[in-house]
Amino acid sequence: MTTPLAPLPLIALTMGDGAGVGPEVAVAALLDDAVLARCRPVVIGDARRLRAAARVLGLECEVVAVGHPRDAAFTPGRVHVVDLGLLPADLPWGELSPVAGHAAYAYVERAAELAVAGEVDAICTAPLNKEALHAAGHLYPGHTELLAHLTGTEEVSMMLSTEKVKVIHVTTHIGLIDAVRRIEPGLVERTVRRGHEAMVRAGTPRPVIGVCGINPHAGENGLFGYGEEEEKIVPALEKLRAEGVDARGPLPADTAFFLASRGDYDLIVAMYHDQGHGPVKVLGIEAGVNLTVGLPVIRTSVDHGTAFDIAGTGTVQAGSMVEALRRAAEMATVPAAPVA
């Protein structure tokens, strides 16, 4: 007697800012055979804009509006969308628009509602534009903070994943001086724990985690800075190691990413936004994936922005979206694991 196969994960893909490349990468990814072999993706967005994106891409497909993701009937050449109908037909490509900013917010809001209710297995997001989001009155630094608000989550972490290196951030969308002030042992400890759990869930049962310092050369025994590493990072690492988490550091950030890219570390913990983002984007932005770790739902995203300069030209590459959908499907089929 054979056991029936479980249905593929149902994923809500938010369309992002309709003036950017989000509609194009959504259409291209949802017509990819490798994506359809792994998951059942449904766009939360605007059917008319997706049809326009298919035209600029020169792709033949049927865009079908559905009332709920579960209503989609998956067949080749078809893109399903929960159509919120918020964008005007004449919305220009590549131009900042409060209308598109509000629509992008509404897509994420609907996806979060579906995910929290257990009606989809994961969320995957196309890029939104922060300036357009703010112009529409939604004052969030980005998807990470918006999803934390919508799901009632007090603290989350941003994690970037490429083939060569994976990095989780202790702080993200704040200024550098504020980031240094905010870093403290409890926050470092919680961030490492979230990263550890994400790596275990992704199939690395005992991840080796490299933790960056704050100052050049991780302070070099007090030569640089004012002892921030000893005060803010070391106590967290001592506690984690005592509990069986293999967290090493503080490491000089200028060598940590090289060591990770050759396989010495499974995950790097960056202290602030650019410390982590810069190396990741050099090492693999084309297929990079952004994950929000610590939410009660699974969320992955492309690791690029709205690219207004090429929006509507049909030249954008969908590799990052394909990878983001793959990671969402992968995570949706593996239960959460304890830290240690």
mmCIF file of C-alpha atoms in Angstrom:
data_model
loop_
_atom_site.group_PDB
_atom_site.id
_atom_site.type_symbol
_atom_site.label_atom_id
_atom_site.label_comp_id
_atom_site.label_asym_id
_atom_site.label_seq_id
_atom_site.Cartn_x
_atom_site.Cartn_y
_atom_site.Cartn_z
ATOM 1 C CA MET A 1 0.000 0.000 0.000
ATOM 2 C CA THR A 2 1.441 3.363 -1.002
ATOM 3 C CA THR A 3 1.207 6.487 1.145
ATOM 4 C CA PRO A 4 -0.493 9.432 -0.613
ATOM 5 C CA LEU A 5 1.885 12.256 -1.403
ATOM 6 C CA ALA A 6 1.373 15.465 0.554
ATOM 7 C CA PRO A 7 0.305 18.428 -1.603
ATOM 8 C CA LEU A 8 3.038 20.856 -2.590
ATOM 9 C CA PRO A 9 3.344 23.909 -0.316
ATOM 10 C CA LEU A 10 0.909 26.740 -1.107
ATOM 11 C CA ILE A 11 2.837 30.012 -1.272
ATOM 12 C CA ALA A 12 1.516 33.576 -1.366
ATOM 13 C CA LEU A 13 3.781 35.660 -3.607
ATOM 14 C CA THR A 14 3.284 39.384 -3.058
ATOM 15 C CA MET A 15 3.696 41.404 -6.266
ATOM 16 C CA GLY A 16 5.678 44.242 -4.687
ATOM 17 C CA ASP A 17 5.701 47.763 -6.096
ATOM 18 C CA GLY A 18 3.787 47.613 -9.383
ATOM 19 C CA ALA A 19 5.969 50.340 -10.906
ATOM 20 C CA GLY A 20 9.089 48.232 -10.368
ATOM 21 C CA VAL A 21 10.268 44.837 -11.562
ATOM 22 C CA GLY A 22 8.114 42.856 -9.124
ATOM 23 C CA PRO A 23 5.371 41.987 -11.652
ATOM 24 C CA GLU A 24 7.970 40.863 -14.186
ATOM 25 C CA VAL A 25 9.936 38.595 -11.835
ATOM 26 C CA ALA A 26 6.674 37.174 -10.485
ATOM 27 C CA VAL A 27 5.407 36.194 -13.937
ATOM 28 C CA ALA A 28 8.745 34.809 -15.098
ATOM 29 C CA ALA A 29 9.235 32.748 -11.930
ATOM 30 C CA LEU A 30 5.715 31.355 -11.921
ATOM 31 C CA LEU A 31 6.168 30.034 -15.434
ATOM 32 C CA ASP A 32 9.383 28.237 -14.450
ATOM 33 C CA ASP A 33 8.965 24.441 -14.441
ATOM 34 C CA ALA A 34 11.378 24.063 -11.509
ATOM 35 C CA VAL A 35 9.190 26.333 -9.362
ATOM 36 C CA LEU A 36 5.980 24.486 -10.240
ATOM 37 C CA ALA A 37 7.643 21.185 -9.384
ATOM 38 C CA ARG A 38 8.256 22.384 -5.821
ATOM 39 C CA CYS A 39 5.286 24.541 -4.812
ATOM 40 C CA ARG A 40 1.885 26.013 -5.646
ATOM 41 C CA PRO A 41 2.502 29.763 -5.942
ATOM 42 C CA VAL A 42 -0.320 32.318 -6.091
ATOM 43 C CA VAL A 43 0.346 36.030 -6.554
ATOM 44 C CA ILE A 44 -1.272 38.548 -4.214
ATOM 45 C CA GLY A 45 -1.383 41.555 -6.485
ATOM 46 C CA ASP A 46 -2.981 43.003 -9.588
ATOM 47 C CA ALA A 47 -4.038 40.846 -12.543
ATOM 48 C CA ARG A 48 -3.909 43.692 -15.044
ATOM 49 C CA ARG A 49 -0.340 44.563 -14.086
ATOM 50 C CA LEU A 50 0.759 40.932 -14.347
ATOM 51 C CA ARG A 51 -0.677 40.764 -17.866
ATOM 52 C CA ALA A 52 1.267 43.922 -18.743
ATOM 53 C CA ALA A 53 4.421 42.336 -17.317
ATOM 54 C CA ALA A 54 3.895 39.223 -19.447
ATOM 55 C CA ARG A 55 3.609 41.424 -22.530
ATOM 56 C CA VAL A 56 6.857 43.287 -21.871
ATOM 57 C CA LEU A 57 8.580 39.962 -21.216
ATOM 58 C CA GLY A 58 7.215 38.530 -24.449
ATOM 59 C CA LEU A 59 5.757 35.539 -22.586
ATOM 60 C CA GLU A 60 2.545 33.737 -23.448
ATOM 61 C CA CYS A 61 0.539 32.942 -20.335
ATOM 62 C CA GLU A 62 -2.945 33.048 -18.890
ATOM 63 C CA VAL A 63 -3.347 35.280 -15.831
ATOM 64 C CA VAL A 64 -6.298 33.951 -13.825
ATOM 65 C CA ALA A 65 -7.895 35.837 -10.919
ATOM 66 C CA VAL A 66 -8.968 33.689 -7.965
ATOM 67 C CA GLY A 67 -10.801 34.615 -4.787
ATOM 68 C CA HIS A 68 -8.484 32.617 -2.546
ATOM 69 C CA PRO A 69 -5.168 30.786 -3.095
ATOM 70 C CA ARG A 70 -6.841 27.431 -2.463
ATOM 71 C CA ASP A 71 -9.095 28.041 -5.513
ATOM 72 C CA ALA A 72 -6.158 27.943 -7.944
ATOM 73 C CA ALA A 73 -5.995 25.041 -10.408
ATOM 74 C CA PHE A 74 -2.345 24.671 -11.335
ATOM 75 C CA THR A 75 -1.641 23.966 -14.988
ATOM 76 C CA PRO A 76 1.347 24.899 -17.172
ATOM 77 C CA GLY A 77 1.272 28.389 -18.650
ATOM 78 C CA ARG A 78 -1.084 29.793 -16.033
ATOM 79 C CA VAL A 79 -0.412 32.480 -13.389
ATOM 80 C CA HIS A 80 -2.936 32.698 -10.556
ATOM 81 C CA VAL A 81 -3.540 35.938 -8.675
ATOM 82 C CA VAL A 82 -5.697 37.102 -5.802
ATOM 83 C CA ASP A 83 -6.520 40.345 -7.591
ATOM 84 C CA LEU A 84 -6.802 43.354 -5.271
ATOM 85 C CA GLY A 85 -7.264 45.661 -8.282
ATOM 86 C CA LEU A 86 -5.490 48.641 -6.713
ATOM 87 C CA LEU A 87 -3.388 49.883 -9.647
ATOM 88 C CA PRO A 88 -4.573 52.138 -12.482
ATOM 89 C CA ALA A 89 -4.172 50.897 -16.033
ATOM 90 C CA ASP A 90 -1.873 53.805 -16.904
ATOM 91 C CA LEU A 91 0.563 53.407 -13.990
ATOM 92 C CA PRO A 92 3.994 54.283 -15.479
ATOM 93 C CA TRP A 93 6.856 51.820 -15.153
ATOM 94 C CA GLY A 94 9.880 53.002 -13.221
ATOM 95 C CA GLU A 95 8.334 56.026 -11.496
ATOM 96 C CA LEU A 96 7.727 56.613 -7.814
ATOM 97 C CA SER A 97 4.018 56.318 -7.024
ATOM 98 C CA PRO A 98 2.170 56.568 -3.685
ATOM 99 C CA VAL A 99 -0.615 54.516 -5.292
ATOM 100 C CA ALA A 100 1.835 51.702 -6.012
ATOM 101 C CA GLY A 101 3.302 52.121 -2.528
ATOM 102 C CA HIS A 102 -0.098 51.631 -0.904
ATOM 103 C CA ALA A 103 -0.860 48.661 -3.147
ATOM 104 C CA ALA A 104 2.427 47.013 -2.177
ATOM 105 C CA TYR A 105 1.477 47.425 1.480
ATOM 106 C CA ALA A 106 -1.957 45.931 0.861
ATOM 107 C CA TYR A 107 -0.490 42.876 -0.883
ATOM 108 C CA VAL A 108 1.743 42.140 2.122
ATOM 109 C CA GLU A 109 -1.115 42.746 4.521
ATOM 110 C CA ARG A 110 -3.327 40.212 2.728
ATOM 111 C CA ALA A 111 -0.505 37.652 2.515
ATOM 112 C CA ALA A 112 0.217 38.018 6.235
ATOM 113 C CA GLU A 113 -3.457 37.469 7.051
ATOM 114 C CA LEU A 114 -3.485 34.289 4.977
ATOM 115 C CA ALA A 115 -0.257 32.985 6.492
ATOM 116 C CA VAL A 116 -1.200 33.706 10.113
ATOM 117 C CA ALA A 117 -4.525 31.942 9.519
ATOM 118 C CA GLY A 118 -2.672 28.916 8.154
ATOM 119 C CA GLU A 119 -4.312 29.277 4.734
ATOM 120 C CA VAL A 120 -0.953 29.426 2.935
ATOM 121 C CA ASP A 121 2.270 27.687 3.946
ATOM 122 C CA ALA A 122 4.665 30.578 3.295
ATOM 123 C CA ILE A 123 5.027 34.125 1.996
ATOM 124 C CA CYS A 124 7.454 35.115 -0.758
ATOM 125 C CA THR A 125 7.817 38.816 -1.513
ATOM 126 C CA ALA A 126 8.755 40.792 -4.608
ATOM 127 C CA PRO A 127 10.501 44.110 -3.855
ATOM 128 C CA LEU A 128 8.674 47.189 -2.634
ATOM 129 C CA ASN A 129 9.966 50.741 -2.734
ATOM 130 C CA LYS A 130 10.466 52.281 0.703
ATOM 131 C CA GLU A 131 9.990 55.857 -0.526
ATOM 132 C CA ALA A 132 6.713 54.942 -2.250
ATOM 133 C CA LEU A 133 5.605 53.055 0.861
ATOM 134 C CA HIS A 134 6.277 56.127 2.998
ATOM 135 C CA ALA A 135 4.595 58.445 0.484
ATOM 136 C CA ALA A 136 1.474 56.322 0.907
ATOM 137 C CA GLY A 137 1.583 56.845 4.679
ATOM 138 C CA HIS A 138 2.965 53.428 5.648
ATOM 139 C CA LEU A 139 6.024 54.344 7.688
ATOM 140 C CA TYR A 140 8.030 51.131 7.846
ATOM 141 C CA PRO A 141 11.722 50.775 6.948
ATOM 142 C CA GLY A 142 10.981 47.696 4.821
ATOM 143 C CA HIS A 143 9.366 44.270 4.589
ATOM 144 C CA THR A 144 11.100 42.956 7.711
ATOM 145 C CA GLU A 145 9.611 45.548 10.045
ATOM 146 C CA LEU A 146 6.255 45.580 8.245
ATOM 147 C CA LEU A 147 5.791 41.828 8.603
ATOM 148 C CA ALA A 148 6.840 41.952 12.245
ATOM 149 C CA HIS A 149 4.086 44.538 12.828
ATOM 150 C CA LEU A 150 1.454 42.639 10.860
ATOM 151 C CA THR A 151 2.139 39.384 12.709
ATOM 152 C CA GLY A 152 2.489 40.943 16.148
ATOM 153 C CA THR A 153 6.124 39.896 16.453
ATOM 154 C CA GLU A 154 8.298 41.946 18.785
ATOM 155 C CA GLU A 155 11.717 41.069 17.352
ATOM 156 C CA VAL A 156 12.886 39.473 14.099
ATOM 157 C CA SER A 157 16.131 39.180 12.165
ATOM 158 C CA MET A 158 17.057 39.634 8.535
ATOM 159 C CA MET A 159 18.980 36.742 7.005
ATOM 160 C CA LEU A 160 20.563 36.789 3.547
ATOM 161 C CA SER A 161 21.376 33.519 1.824
ATOM 162 C CA THR A 162 23.476 32.797 -1.246
ATOM 163 C CA GLU A 163 25.232 29.674 -2.466
ATOM 164 C CA LYS A 164 28.553 30.861 -1.050
ATOM 165 C CA VAL A 165 27.618 32.614 2.168
ATOM 166 C CA LYS A 166 24.721 33.128 4.580
ATOM 167 C CA VAL A 167 24.480 36.046 6.981
ATOM 168 C CA ILE A 168 22.079 37.138 9.713
ATOM 169 C CA HIS A 169 22.012 40.696 11.032
ATOM 170 C CA VAL A 170 21.933 41.871 14.635
ATOM 171 C CA THR A 171 20.730 45.315 13.462
ATOM 172 C CA THR A 172 19.475 46.378 10.038
ATOM 173 C CA HIS A 173 17.664 49.541 8.980
ATOM 174 C CA ILE A 174 19.084 52.074 11.421
ATOM 175 C CA GLY A 175 22.055 54.436 11.279
ATOM 176 C CA LEU A 176 25.496 53.158 12.189
ATOM 177 C CA ILE A 177 25.801 55.160 15.413
ATOM 178 C CA ASP A 178 22.369 53.948 16.524
ATOM 179 C CA ALA A 179 23.278 50.378 15.591
ATOM 180 C CA VAL A 180 26.342 50.381 17.841
ATOM 181 C CA ARG A 181 24.231 51.774 20.686
ATOM 182 C CA ARG A 182 21.531 49.134 20.193
ATOM 183 C CA ILE A 183 23.861 46.121 20.125
ATOM 184 C CA GLU A 184 23.936 44.393 23.518
ATOM 185 C CA PRO A 185 24.529 40.807 24.695
ATOM 186 C CA GLY A 186 20.859 39.832 24.816
ATOM 187 C CA LEU A 187 20.213 40.991 21.259
ATOM 188 C CA VAL A 188 23.344 39.238 19.993
ATOM 189 C CA GLU A 189 22.333 36.038 21.757
ATOM 190 C CA ARG A 190 18.770 36.087 20.387
ATOM 191 C CA THR A 191 20.002 36.790 16.870
ATOM 192 C CA VAL A 192 22.454 33.886 16.935
ATOM 193 C CA ARG A 193 19.707 31.593 18.240
ATOM 194 C CA ARG A 194 17.375 32.610 15.416
ATOM 195 C CA GLY A 195 20.147 32.001 12.899
ATOM 196 C CA HIS A 196 20.963 28.614 14.425
ATOM 197 C CA GLU A 197 17.330 27.530 14.242
ATOM 198 C CA ALA A 198 16.999 28.710 10.626
ATOM 199 C CA MET A 199 20.097 26.754 9.606
ATOM 200 C CA VAL A 200 18.861 23.598 11.340
ATOM 201 C CA ARG A 201 15.509 23.960 9.629
ATOM 202 C CA ALA A 202 17.290 24.353 6.293
ATOM 203 C CA GLY A 203 19.125 21.060 6.780
ATOM 204 C CA THR A 204 22.353 21.892 8.660
ATOM 205 C CA PRO A 205 21.908 20.082 12.003
ATOM 206 C CA ARG A 206 25.016 21.499 13.726
ATOM 207 C CA PRO A 207 25.895 24.794 12.049
ATOM 208 C CA VAL A 208 29.231 26.492 12.636
ATOM 209 C CA ILE A 209 28.460 30.173 13.208
ATOM 210 C CA GLY A 210 31.001 32.978 12.835
ATOM 211 C CA VAL A 211 30.165 36.170 14.706
ATOM 212 C CA CYS A 212 31.645 39.447 13.474
ATOM 213 C CA GLY A 213 33.022 42.120 15.729
ATOM 214 C CA ILE A 214 31.975 45.757 15.573
ATOM 215 C CA ASN A 215 35.324 47.500 15.177
ATOM 216 C CA PRO A 216 38.091 46.918 12.593
ATOM 217 C CA HIS A 217 39.948 43.690 13.376
ATOM 218 C CA ALA A 218 37.241 42.974 16.001
ATOM 219 C CA GLY A 219 38.893 45.590 18.199
ATOM 220 C CA GLU A 220 42.300 43.898 18.146
ATOM 221 C CA ASN A 221 42.515 43.542 21.940
ATOM 222 C CA GLY A 222 41.474 47.122 22.614
ATOM 223 C CA LEU A 223 43.530 48.791 19.896
ATOM 224 C CA PHE A 224 40.392 49.924 18.031
ATOM 225 C CA GLY A 225 37.221 51.171 19.673
ATOM 226 C CA TYR A 226 36.304 51.215 23.346
ATOM 227 C CA GLY A 227 35.951 47.554 24.244
ATOM 228 C CA GLU A 228 32.620 47.060 22.469
ATOM 229 C CA GLU A 229 33.385 43.454 21.575
ATOM 230 C CA GLU A 230 34.092 42.461 25.185
ATOM 231 C CA GLU A 231 31.079 44.366 26.469
ATOM 232 C CA LYS A 232 28.436 43.626 23.843
ATOM 233 C CA ILE A 233 29.353 40.339 22.112
ATOM 234 C CA VAL A 234 31.590 38.097 24.218
ATOM 235 C CA PRO A 235 29.063 37.491 27.055
ATOM 236 C CA ALA A 236 26.486 36.279 24.538
ATOM 237 C CA LEU A 237 28.939 33.903 22.855
ATOM 238 C CA GLU A 238 30.043 32.440 26.180
ATOM 239 C CA LYS A 239 26.429 31.689 27.113
ATOM 240 C CA LEU A 240 25.623 30.188 23.715
ATOM 241 C CA ARG A 241 28.703 27.963 23.674
ATOM 242 C CA ALA A 242 27.882 26.704 27.163
ATOM 243 C CA GLU A 243 24.537 25.552 25.757
ATOM 244 C CA GLY A 244 26.054 23.741 22.768
ATOM 245 C CA VAL A 245 25.719 26.364 20.040
ATOM 246 C CA ASP A 246 28.922 26.500 17.964
ATOM 247 C CA ALA A 247 29.251 30.297 17.811
ATOM 248 C CA ARG A 248 32.788 31.563 17.220
ATOM 249 C CA GLY A 249 34.187 35.053 17.528
ATOM 250 C CA PRO A 250 34.187 37.975 17.661
ATOM 251 C CA LEU A 251 35.796 37.772 14.216
ATOM 252 C CA PRO A 252 37.304 40.512 12.054
ATOM 253 C CA ALA A 253 34.579 41.166 9.493
ATOM 254 C CA ASP A 254 37.079 41.725 6.675
ATOM 255 C CA THR A 255 38.134 38.064 6.822
ATOM 256 C CA ALA A 256 34.990 36.374 8.169
ATOM 257 C CA PHE A 257 33.180 36.435 4.838
ATOM 258 C CA PHE A 258 36.163 35.070 2.939
ATOM 259 C CA LEU A 259 36.394 32.202 5.408
ATOM 260 C CA ALA A 260 32.657 31.553 5.090
ATOM 261 C CA SER A 261 32.838 31.557 1.294
ATOM 262 C CA ARG A 262 35.425 28.767 1.387
ATOM 263 C CA GLY A 263 33.315 26.724 3.806
ATOM 264 C CA ASP A 264 34.771 27.435 7.260
ATOM 265 C CA TYR A 265 31.454 28.813 8.546
ATOM 266 C CA ASP A 266 27.869 27.882 7.726
ATOM 267 C CA LEU A 267 26.523 31.259 8.869
ATOM 268 C CA ILE A 268 27.978 34.675 9.589
ATOM 269 C CA VAL A 269 26.420 37.039 12.132
ATOM 270 C CA ALA A 270 26.828 40.674 11.047
ATOM 271 C CA MET A 271 26.456 43.467 13.553
ATOM 272 C CA TYR A 272 24.952 46.058 11.201
ATOM 273 C CA HIS A 273 23.368 46.401 7.765
ATOM 274 C CA ASP A 274 26.277 47.120 5.428
ATOM 275 C CA GLN A 275 28.676 44.807 7.244
ATOM 276 C CA GLY A 276 26.505 41.929 6.042
ATOM 277 C CA HIS A 277 24.882 43.239 2.877
ATOM 278 C CA GLY A 278 28.025 44.376 1.077
ATOM 279 C CA PRO A 279 29.839 41.006 0.992
ATOM 280 C CA VAL A 280 26.652 39.075 0.247
ATOM 281 C CA LYS A 281 25.813 41.210 -2.753
ATOM 282 C CA VAL A 282 29.341 40.830 -4.112
ATOM 283 C CA LEU A 283 29.274 37.063 -3.615
ATOM 284 C CA GLY A 284 25.879 36.230 -5.035
ATOM 285 C CA ILE A 285 23.092 38.799 -5.466
ATOM 286 C CA GLU A 286 21.872 37.126 -8.694
ATOM 287 C CA ALA A 287 20.455 34.174 -6.771
ATOM 288 C CA GLY A 288 20.418 35.644 -3.285
ATOM 289 C CA VAL A 289 17.453 35.205 -0.974
ATOM 290 C CA ASN A 290 16.296 37.396 1.913
ATOM 291 C CA LEU A 291 14.610 35.610 4.838
ATOM 292 C CA THR A 292 12.860 37.110 7.846
ATOM 293 C CA VAL A 293 13.749 34.893 10.803
ATOM 294 C CA GLY A 294 11.681 34.870 13.969
ATOM 295 C CA LEU A 295 8.231 35.410 12.459
ATOM 296 C CA PRO A 296 5.413 32.959 13.208
ATOM 297 C CA VAL A 297 5.214 32.431 9.427
ATOM 298 C CA ILE A 298 7.782 31.613 6.742
ATOM 299 C CA ARG A 299 8.874 34.578 4.628
ATOM 300 C CA THR A 300 11.466 34.700 1.875
ATOM 301 C CA SER A 301 12.211 37.395 -0.674
ATOM 302 C CA VAL A 302 14.386 38.375 -3.581
ATOM 303 C CA ASP A 303 17.649 40.051 -2.643
ATOM 304 C CA HIS A 304 17.247 43.030 -4.963
ATOM 305 C CA GLY A 305 15.188 46.176 -5.138
ATOM 306 C CA THR A 306 12.508 47.551 -7.420
ATOM 307 C CA ALA A 307 15.080 48.439 -10.137
ATOM 308 C CA PHE A 308 13.068 51.349 -11.519
ATOM 309 C CA ASP A 309 15.775 51.909 -14.136
ATOM 310 C CA ILE A 310 14.879 48.675 -15.964
ATOM 311 C CA ALA A 311 11.257 48.167 -14.898
ATOM 312 C CA GLY A 312 8.970 47.527 -17.832
ATOM 313 C CA THR A 313 11.815 46.742 -20.245
ATOM 314 C CA GLY A 314 11.598 42.963 -20.022
ATOM 315 C CA THR A 315 15.307 42.654 -19.222
ATOM 316 C CA VAL A 316 15.165 41.738 -15.518
ATOM 317 C CA GLN A 317 16.429 38.313 -14.450
ATOM 318 C CA ALA A 318 14.143 36.186 -12.274
ATOM 319 C CA GLY A 319 16.810 33.935 -10.728
ATOM 320 C CA SER A 320 16.517 35.455 -7.257
ATOM 321 C CA MET A 321 12.727 35.036 -7.251
ATOM 322 C CA VAL A 322 13.017 31.423 -8.415
ATOM 323 C CA GLU A 323 15.460 30.762 -5.577
ATOM 324 C CA ALA A 324 13.272 32.599 -3.050
ATOM 325 C CA LEU A 325 10.291 30.415 -3.971
ATOM 326 C CA ARG A 326 12.457 27.307 -3.752
ATOM 327 C CA ARG A 327 13.642 28.247 -0.274
ATOM 328 C CA ALA A 328 10.099 29.043 0.878
ATOM 329 C CA ALA A 329 8.914 25.642 -0.342
ATOM 330 C CA GLU A 330 11.878 23.917 1.306
ATOM 331 C CA MET A 331 11.300 25.595 4.660
ATOM 332 C CA ALA A 332 7.554 24.917 4.527
ATOM 333 C CA THR A 333 8.171 21.181 4.459
ATOM 334 C CA VAL A 334 10.584 21.050 7.417
ATOM 335 C CA PRO A 335 9.303 21.593 10.988
ATOM 336 C CA ALA A 336 10.933 24.158 13.236
ATOM 337 C CA ALA A 337 13.743 22.726 15.361
ATOM 338 C CA PRO A 338 14.950 23.539 18.888
ATOM 339 C CA VAL A 339 18.136 25.585 19.225
ATOM 340 C CA ALA A 340 20.128 22.999 21.113
#
